PDB file of C-alpha atoms in Angstrom:
ATOM      1  CA  UNK A 293      62.347  19.364  41.511  1.00 77.00           C
ATOM      2  CA  UNK A 294      59.740  16.627  41.605  1.00 87.00           C
ATOM      3  CA  UNK A 295      56.079  17.117  40.834  1.00 92.00           C
ATOM      4  CA  UNK A 296      55.123  16.464  44.461  1.00 91.00           C
ATOM      5  CA  UNK A 297      57.575  19.108  45.666  1.00 92.00           C
ATOM      6  CA  UNK A 298      56.201  21.612  43.181  1.00 94.00           C
ATOM      7  CA  UNK A 299      52.619  20.862  44.218  1.00 96.00           C
ATOM      8  CA  UNK A 300      53.463  21.301  47.893  1.00 95.00           C
ATOM      9  CA  UNK A 301      55.393  24.479  47.128  1.00 96.00           C
ATOM     10  CA  UNK A 302      52.334  25.945  45.421  1.00 97.00           C
ATOM     11  CA  UNK A 303      50.114  24.774  48.292  1.00 97.00           C
ATOM     12  CA  UNK A 304      52.520  26.345  50.805  1.00 97.00           C
ATOM     13  CA  UNK A 305      52.480  29.671  48.989  1.00 97.00           C
ATOM     14  CA  UNK A 306      48.691  29.587  48.705  1.00 97.00           C
ATOM     15  CA  UNK A 307      48.303  28.692  52.379  1.00 97.00           C
ATOM     16  CA  UNK A 308      50.636  31.549  53.341  1.00 96.00           C
ATOM     17  CA  UNK A 309      48.644  33.992  51.215  1.00 97.00           C
ATOM     18  CA  UNK A 310      45.383  32.743  52.736  1.00 97.00           C
ATOM     19  CA  UNK A 311      46.846  33.033  56.236  1.00 95.00           C
ATOM     20  CA  UNK A 312      48.017  36.554  55.434  1.00 96.00           C
ATOM     21  CA  UNK A 313      44.554  37.484  54.119  1.00 96.00           C
ATOM     22  CA  UNK A 314      42.829  36.125  57.230  1.00 95.00           C
ATOM     23  CA  UNK A 315      45.457  37.826  59.426  1.00 92.00           C
ATOM     24  CA  UNK A 316      44.649  41.198  57.889  1.00 94.00           C
ATOM     25  CA  UNK A 317      40.944  40.593  58.459  1.00 93.00           C
ATOM     26  CA  UNK A 318      41.593  39.539  62.041  1.00 89.00           C
ATOM     27  CA  UNK A 319      43.763  42.598  62.635  1.00 88.00           C
ATOM     28  CA  UNK A 320      40.992  44.893  61.423  1.00 89.00           C
ATOM     29  CA  UNK A 321      38.347  43.253  63.608  1.00 88.00           C
ATOM     30  CA  UNK A 322      40.248  42.416  66.792  1.00 84.00           C
ATOM     31  CA  UNK A 323      40.116  44.805  69.740  1.00 83.00           C
ATOM     32  CA  UNK A 324      43.187  47.027  69.924  1.00 84.00           C
ATOM     33  CA  UNK A 325      43.771  45.794  73.487  1.00 82.00           C
ATOM     34  CA  UNK A 326      44.314  42.247  72.188  1.00 78.00           C
ATOM     35  CA  UNK A 327      48.015  41.977  71.280  1.00 81.00           C
ATOM     36  CA  UNK A 328      49.375  39.679  68.591  1.00 79.00           C
ATOM     37  CA  UNK A 329      52.038  38.155  70.799  1.00 80.00           C
ATOM     38  CA  UNK A 330      50.432  35.205  72.528  1.00 78.00           C
ATOM     39  CA  UNK A 331      47.066  35.659  70.845  1.00 83.00           C
ATOM     40  CA  UNK A 332      46.372  31.914  70.976  1.00 83.00           C
ATOM     41  CA  UNK A 333      47.044  31.772  74.730  1.00 81.00           C
ATOM     42  CA  UNK A 334      45.066  34.933  75.430  1.00 79.00           C
ATOM     43  CA  UNK A 335      42.079  33.689  73.474  1.00 81.00           C
ATOM     44  CA  UNK A 336      42.341  30.263  75.115  1.00 80.00           C
ATOM     45  CA  UNK A 337      42.297  31.802  78.593  1.00 80.00           C
ATOM     46  CA  UNK A 338      39.761  34.574  78.067  1.00 80.00           C
ATOM     47  CA  UNK A 339      37.653  33.230  75.208  1.00 82.00           C
ATOM     48  CA  UNK A 340      37.237  34.545  71.702  1.00 83.00           C
ATOM     49  CA  UNK A 341      36.375  38.269  71.754  1.00 81.00           C
ATOM     50  CA  UNK A 342      33.050  39.315  70.282  1.00 78.00           C
ATOM     51  CA  UNK A 343      33.063  39.617  66.516  1.00 79.00           C
ATOM     52  CA  UNK A 344      35.876  37.096  66.042  1.00 83.00           C
ATOM     53  CA  UNK A 345      33.895  33.886  66.643  1.00 85.00           C
ATOM     54  CA  UNK A 346      33.976  32.887  62.963  1.00 88.00           C
ATOM     55  CA  UNK A 347      37.225  34.552  61.917  1.00 90.00           C
ATOM     56  CA  UNK A 348      39.549  33.376  64.702  1.00 88.00           C
ATOM     57  CA  UNK A 349      39.098  29.616  64.064  1.00 90.00           C
ATOM     58  CA  UNK A 350      39.805  30.216  60.357  1.00 94.00           C
ATOM     59  CA  UNK A 351      42.961  32.129  61.252  1.00 91.00           C
ATOM     60  CA  UNK A 352      44.090  29.395  63.645  1.00 90.00           C
ATOM     61  CA  UNK A 353      43.535  26.637  61.062  1.00 94.00           C
ATOM     62  CA  UNK A 354      45.289  28.704  58.388  1.00 95.00           C
ATOM     63  CA  UNK A 355      48.308  29.188  60.673  1.00 92.00           C
ATOM     64  CA  UNK A 356      48.679  25.437  61.291  1.00 93.00           C
ATOM     65  CA  UNK A 357      48.021  24.586  57.639  1.00 96.00           C
ATOM     66  CA  UNK A 358      50.801  26.964  56.597  1.00 95.00           C
ATOM     67  CA  UNK A 359      53.124  25.419  59.197  1.00 94.00           C
ATOM     68  CA  UNK A 360      52.382  21.834  58.148  1.00 95.00           C
ATOM     69  CA  UNK A 361      52.564  22.499  54.408  1.00 96.00           C
ATOM     70  CA  UNK A 362      55.781  24.486  54.813  1.00 94.00           C
ATOM     71  CA  UNK A 363      57.418  21.674  56.761  1.00 94.00           C
ATOM     72  CA  UNK A 364      56.317  19.044  54.232  1.00 94.00           C
ATOM     73  CA  UNK A 365      57.538  21.187  51.339  1.00 94.00           C
ATOM     74  CA  UNK A 366      60.984  21.646  52.876  1.00 93.00           C
ATOM     75  CA  UNK A 367      61.168  17.933  53.700  1.00 93.00           C
ATOM     76  CA  UNK A 368      60.354  16.974  50.101  1.00 92.00           C
ATOM     77  CA  UNK A 369      62.817  19.487  48.709  1.00 91.00           C
ATOM     78  CA  UNK A 370      65.794  18.486  50.850  1.00 91.00           C
ATOM     79  CA  UNK A 371      65.220  14.747  51.271  1.00 88.00           C
ATOM     80  CA  UNK A 372      67.511  13.662  48.423  1.00 84.00           C
ATOM     81  CA  UNK A 373      70.223  16.217  49.144  1.00 84.00           C
ATOM     82  CA  UNK A 374      73.099  16.613  51.546  1.00 85.00           C
ATOM     83  CA  UNK A 375      70.867  18.933  53.550  1.00 84.00           C
ATOM     84  CA  UNK A 376      68.332  16.287  54.554  1.00 83.00           C
ATOM     85  CA  UNK A 377      68.880  17.203  58.215  1.00 87.00           C
ATOM     86  CA  UNK A 378      66.474  20.080  57.505  1.00 85.00           C
ATOM     87  CA  UNK A 379      63.675  17.499  57.584  1.00 88.00           C
ATOM     88  CA  UNK A 380      64.130  17.523  61.366  1.00 90.00           C
ATOM     89  CA  UNK A 381      65.595  20.975  61.955  1.00 93.00           C
ATOM     90  CA  UNK A 382      63.223  23.103  59.857  1.00 91.00           C
ATOM     91  CA  UNK A 383      60.021  22.373  61.830  1.00 92.00           C
ATOM     92  CA  UNK A 384      61.828  23.275  65.041  1.00 92.00           C
ATOM     93  CA  UNK A 385      63.270  26.476  63.620  1.00 91.00           C
ATOM     94  CA  UNK A 386      59.952  27.424  62.000  1.00 90.00           C
ATOM     95  CA  UNK A 387      58.190  26.929  65.323  1.00 89.00           C
ATOM     96  CA  UNK A 388      60.870  28.712  67.336  1.00 88.00           C
ATOM     97  CA  UNK A 389      61.192  31.790  65.124  1.00 86.00           C
ATOM     98  CA  UNK A 390      57.624  32.134  63.825  1.00 84.00           C
ATOM     99  CA  UNK A 391      54.814  30.055  65.285  1.00 85.00           C
ATOM    100  CA  UNK A 392      55.551  30.543  68.978  1.00 84.00           C
ATOM    101  CA  UNK A 393      55.186  34.318  68.570  1.00 83.00           C
ATOM    102  CA  UNK A 394      51.441  33.736  68.221  1.00 81.00           C
ATOM    103  CA  UNK A 395      51.247  31.020  70.876  1.00 80.00           C
ATOM    104  CA  UNK A 396      52.996  32.520  73.877  1.00 78.00           C
ATOM    105  CA  UNK A 397      53.215  35.839  75.627  1.00 71.00           C
ATOM    106  CA  UNK A 398      56.705  37.209  76.122  1.00 69.00           C
ATOM    107  CA  UNK A 399      56.431  36.751  79.875  1.00 70.00           C
ATOM    108  CA  UNK A 400      55.939  33.007  79.344  1.00 67.00           C
ATOM    109  CA  UNK A 401      59.253  32.629  77.548  1.00 63.00           C
ATOM    110  CA  UNK A 402      62.539  32.591  79.377  1.00 61.00           C
ATOM    111  CA  UNK A 403      64.674  33.760  76.449  1.00 53.00           C
TER     112      UNK A 403
END
């Protein structure tokens, strides 16, 4: 494992832990009527609920930082292997199975 891969692995883990920390804070402060599924869309359409003006942008940035760092880490790890196709596949799978849960409501998805 190269030094760059190790650095990005540590950054990915730290960004996930930060995202998790901010997620717990957001969960405690968000209204119970605001569901997690499609939270980005709901906030975009209806505005940020009171009390979340400072926390929600941090959560949103932490989510995308975790996504970007995770994709870069996987790309660095697999680039010199027979599994280099993960450089292209992993971001799609990560988005499909994780990120889109927060972006879209279930009614918006046809699957």
